[in-house]
Amino acid sequence: MEKTRKTLVVGGNRYVGKRLIGRLLAAGDDVTVLNRGSSPPPPGARHLVADRDDEAALSAALGDRVFDVVVDQVCYTPRQAATARRVFAGRTRRYVMTSTVEVYEYEDSIAPVRETDVDPLDVPVDLELPWDDAEFLAAHYGEGKRQAEAVFASDPAFAWTAVRLAHVLGGEDDFTGRLAHYADRIRVGDPITVPYPNHPATYIHVEEAADFLFWAAGEEFTGPVNAASHQPLTTEELCDAVVARFPDGKAVFQEVEVGEVSPFSFRRSYPMSNSRAARLGYAFGNARQWLSLAVAETLGEDG
C-alpha cells in the first residue's frame, strides 16, 4: 500500500490557498494547516497555530512533525524564508513557495519572460531592510518575493521550487477589489486611468492556480517555475468583459504618463512564458476562454 502523503500548508486559508487545501484533502493527503489562528482550516485538516515570524514559536508548534511536502502560501520576505529554511531543514523533503509574476517587475520585454530572466542566485539579499514594516512591504512586494527565492536558492536545505503565479482572477471570494474597481467606473462612466503606453499582462484563473500548486507539490523539479494561462490580456479586454455585464456602462480610458494608474494596467511589458511548466508536463488553459467566467464569478449576479 502507498504511504499517505503528509502535507503542510503554511497560511492559505483563503482564495487560492483554500482551494489548494481542498484538492489535497480530496486526494487523500494527511493535511496540516499552520497559521496564526485567525481562522480554522477546512474539516479534515489538522491545525497548528503559530506566528511564522517567531522562529521559536514556529519550531515549538511543529514539534517533532515531519512532512513529505510543505506548501508555503505566505512567504513574503527574505527573513521569513531564512526562518523557514532553518526550521524546516530535516522536516520535509520538498518545499513549494508561492511566488509571483511581480518578481519580473523590473523587466521590460515584448518576448515572454522566462525563469532564467530573474535567477534567484543573482538576486542580492538584504535582511536589514524594514521587512516588518507593513507599508514598506506593500511597496516592495516583488522585491520581497525575489529575495525570499534567493534565500532558498543560495543554500537549499531541501528540494524547493518557487511557483511564480501570474495575476490571479476569478472566484466569488476575490478579496483584492481590482475587478470591482473597473466595474465601479464602468457602471457610471468614470475614467479608468491607464499609463501611456499600457502593456498587456499575464493571468491565471484562481482554480488553475490551485490546480498548478497541487500538481507542483507532487512533482520533483526544483527552482522557479512560471504558472500562467496562455494569451496575455490587455486592460481593454478586461474592461470589455466587465462592460458585457453592464449594457448601459462604458469603459472610458484616460492615459497618463505619470501618477497613479488603475490596477491591471502596466507601464512595463513582462508577459510570462509558461514553456518550462509545459515541458515538465503541465497543460494550461487560455485566458480568453475563461475571462468572462472569472468576471461573472467575482462581480456576481448583480455586478
XYZ file of N, CA and C in Angstrom, residues 47-143:
291
model
N -4.736 21.327 12.460
C -4.493 22.762 12.612
C -3.374 23.003 13.617
N -2.366 23.759 13.193
C -1.314 24.228 14.092
C -1.361 25.748 14.115
N -1.199 26.332 15.282
C -1.244 27.785 15.445
C 0.126 28.296 15.846
N 0.661 29.215 15.034
C 1.944 29.847 15.344
C 2.120 31.045 14.428
N 2.889 32.007 14.894
C 3.303 33.141 14.067
C 4.572 32.720 13.338
N 4.528 32.638 12.034
C 5.681 32.149 11.279
C 6.892 33.058 11.428
N 6.703 34.299 11.873
C 7.829 35.206 12.073
C 8.539 34.956 13.396
N 7.932 34.170 14.264
C 8.521 33.846 15.564
C 9.124 32.452 15.445
N 10.450 32.380 15.258
C 11.096 31.110 14.973
C 10.926 30.106 16.110
N 11.039 30.558 17.329
C 10.899 29.647 18.463
C 9.484 29.095 18.540
N 8.499 29.968 18.350
C 7.102 29.534 18.403
C 6.779 28.592 17.252
N 7.343 28.867 16.082
C 7.114 28.004 14.923
C 7.685 26.613 15.175
N 8.903 26.559 15.673
C 9.531 25.268 15.973
C 8.752 24.507 17.031
N 8.288 25.232 18.045
C 7.539 24.582 19.118
C 6.222 24.014 18.605
N 5.539 24.765 17.744
C 4.256 24.301 17.207
C 4.434 23.058 16.353
N 5.529 22.992 15.616
C 5.780 21.840 14.749
C 6.193 20.610 15.541
N 6.835 20.835 16.677
C 7.275 19.708 17.483
C 8.189 18.782 16.701
N 7.885 17.496 16.743
C 8.714 16.526 16.016
C 8.064 16.090 14.702
N 7.099 16.875 14.221
C 6.401 16.515 12.991
C 7.313 16.648 11.776
N 7.134 15.737 10.838
C 7.839 15.808 9.555
C 6.795 15.689 8.446
N 7.148 16.208 7.269
C 6.209 16.262 6.160
C 6.895 15.838 4.865
N 6.110 15.276 3.990
C 6.629 14.959 2.662
C 6.779 16.220 1.826
N 5.859 17.159 2.013
C 5.913 18.403 1.246
C 5.310 19.525 2.072
N 5.911 20.697 1.964
C 5.395 21.920 2.571
C 5.051 22.881 1.442
N 3.852 23.448 1.490
C 3.461 24.483 0.535
C 3.311 25.778 1.321
N 4.175 26.733 1.040
C 4.225 27.989 1.791
C 3.509 29.073 0.997
N 2.309 29.414 1.439
C 1.490 30.413 0.747
C 1.789 31.834 1.175
N 2.516 32.019 2.263
C 2.642 33.354 2.841
C 4.088 33.706 3.157
N 5.003 33.327 2.283
C 6.405 33.731 2.448
C 6.641 34.981 1.612
N 6.784 36.131 2.271
C 6.853 37.405 1.575
C 8.215 38.087 1.655
N 9.088 37.618 2.537
C 10.330 38.340 2.767
C 11.502 37.370 2.910
N 12.728 37.871 2.717
C 13.893 37.004 2.918
C 14.048 36.564 4.365
N 13.605 37.375 5.311
C 13.671 36.955 6.711
C 12.783 35.730 6.945
N 11.572 35.771 6.401
C 10.672 34.626 6.549
C 11.249 33.393 5.873
N 11.880 33.589 4.723
C 12.492 32.459 4.023
C 13.642 31.883 4.835
N 14.446 32.747 5.418
C 15.585 32.277 6.212
C 15.104 31.485 7.429
N 14.049 31.976 8.072
C 13.472 31.238 9.202
C 12.956 29.881 8.745
N 12.224 29.866 7.633
C 11.666 28.610 7.122
C 12.770 27.625 6.756
N 13.832 28.131 6.166
C 14.937 27.244 5.781
C 15.546 26.572 6.996
N 15.679 27.324 8.081
C 16.245 26.733 9.306
C 15.258 25.760 9.954
N 14.008 26.187 10.088
C 13.024 25.395 10.832
C 12.656 24.115 10.100
N 12.542 24.179 8.767
C 12.064 23.013 8.021
C 13.195 22.118 7.512
N 14.434 22.520 7.730
C 15.547 21.632 7.372
C 15.416 20.336 8.172
N 15.388 19.215 7.477
C 15.222 17.930 8.131
C 13.784 17.556 8.421
N 12.835 18.468 8.153
C 11.425 18.189 8.416
C 10.642 17.884 7.141
N 11.201 18.196 5.979
C 10.477 17.972 4.734
C 11.465 17.626 3.638
N 10.986 16.873 2.654
C 11.833 16.560 1.505
C 11.596 17.538 0.363
N 10.451 18.255 0.392
C 10.116 19.178 -0.704
C 9.425 20.411 -0.148
N 9.779 21.576 -0.715
C 9.230 22.851 -0.259
C 8.751 23.632 -1.473
N 7.474 23.990 -1.476
C 6.892 24.761 -2.576
C 6.539 26.141 -2.048
N 7.219 27.152 -2.552
C 6.935 28.535 -2.173
C 6.069 29.167 -3.241
N 4.952 29.764 -2.840
C 4.119 30.500 -3.783
C 4.723 31.878 -3.998
N 5.204 32.114 -5.216
C 5.820 33.388 -5.567
C 4.898 34.134 -6.538
N 5.437 35.031 -7.339
C 4.600 35.945 -8.100
C 5.261 36.404 -9.389
N 4.427 36.740 -10.360
C 4.895 37.367 -11.598
C 5.638 38.668 -11.303
N 5.365 39.277 -10.156
C 5.963 40.573 -9.859
C 7.453 40.493 -9.547
N 8.017 39.280 -9.494
C 9.477 39.209 -9.417
C 10.101 39.781 -10.689
N 9.317 39.881 -11.746
C 9.803 40.403 -13.033
C 9.498 41.890 -13.212
N 9.133 42.586 -12.156
C 8.625 43.949 -12.296
C 9.638 44.923 -12.907
N 10.921 44.590 -12.879
C 11.917 45.476 -13.484
C 12.231 45.098 -14.926
N 11.624 44.024 -15.409
C 11.836 43.625 -16.792
C 11.003 44.537 -17.715
N 11.405 44.626 -18.948
C 10.625 45.343 -19.968
C 10.907 44.641 -21.284
N 10.091 43.624 -21.568
C 10.396 42.722 -22.665
C 9.120 42.343 -23.406
N 9.117 42.542 -24.706
C 7.978 42.097 -25.509
C 7.929 40.576 -25.528
N 9.110 39.941 -25.572
C 9.169 38.477 -25.515
C 8.778 38.017 -24.111
N 7.996 36.939 -23.995
C 7.612 36.445 -22.672
C 8.842 36.125 -21.815
N 8.820 36.575 -20.574
C 9.967 36.372 -19.702
C 10.009 34.930 -19.217
N 11.229 34.394 -19.129
C 11.445 33.038 -18.658
C 12.041 33.071 -17.255
N 12.023 31.951 -16.607
C 12.522 31.870 -15.239
C 13.960 32.344 -15.128
N 14.761 32.103 -16.152
C 16.169 32.486 -16.118
C 16.369 33.996 -16.188
N 15.324 34.745 -16.559
C 15.452 36.206 -16.612
C 15.578 36.817 -15.218
N 15.082 36.133 -14.208
C 15.331 36.511 -12.812
C 15.816 35.260 -12.101
N 17.124 35.084 -12.096
C 17.745 33.928 -11.460
C 17.943 34.247 -9.978
N 17.329 33.484 -9.066
C 17.478 33.795 -7.641
C 18.928 33.851 -7.174
N 19.807 33.098 -7.824
C 21.208 33.107 -7.412
C 21.893 34.436 -7.730
N 21.266 35.246 -8.577
C 21.824 36.563 -8.918
C 21.188 37.693 -8.119
N 20.238 37.380 -7.259
C 19.498 38.407 -6.514
C 20.186 38.666 -5.176
N 20.633 39.893 -4.910
C 21.232 40.187 -3.603
C 20.174 40.191 -2.505
N 20.554 39.719 -1.343
C 19.639 39.641 -0.203
C 20.052 40.643 0.860
N 19.082 41.408 1.355
C 19.343 42.378 2.419
C 18.345 42.131 3.546
N 18.789 41.415 4.558
C 17.909 41.090 5.676
C 17.656 42.287 6.582
N 18.430 43.367 6.405
C 18.311 44.521 7.293
C 17.291 45.541 6.821
N 16.723 45.361 5.648
C 15.665 46.263 5.210
C 14.461 46.132 6.145
N 13.603 47.156 6.215
C 12.491 47.120 7.192
C 11.343 46.215 6.750
N 11.631 44.916 6.656
C 10.642 43.962 6.164
C 9.446 43.824 7.099
N 9.600 44.206 8.358
C 8.490 44.101 9.305
C 7.521 45.277 9.196
N 7.878 46.281 8.422
C 7.026 47.454 8.246
C 6.014 47.179 7.133
N 4.734 47.188 7.463
C 3.691 46.808 6.509
C 3.688 47.708 5.279
N 3.913 49.000 5.482
C 3.907 49.930 4.358
C 5.087 49.661 3.425
N 6.260 49.419 4.007
C 7.436 49.097 3.195
C 7.216 47.803 2.428
N 6.685 46.804 3.108
C 6.480 45.508 2.469
C 5.491 45.604 1.313
N 4.412 46.349 1.503
C 3.428 46.504 0.435
C 4.051 47.172 -0.787
N 4.950 48.126 -0.540
C 5.579 48.847 -1.650
C 6.702 48.049 -2.295
N 7.138 46.972 -1.647
C 8.255 46.173 -2.154
C 7.872 44.694 -2.236
N 6.645 44.439 -2.665
C 6.128 43.071 -2.711
C 6.973 42.197 -3.629
N 7.226 42.664 -4.838
C 8.029 41.887 -5.777
C 9.444 41.671 -5.272
N 10.034 42.702 -4.677
C 11.394 42.586 -4.151
C 11.450 41.584 -2.997
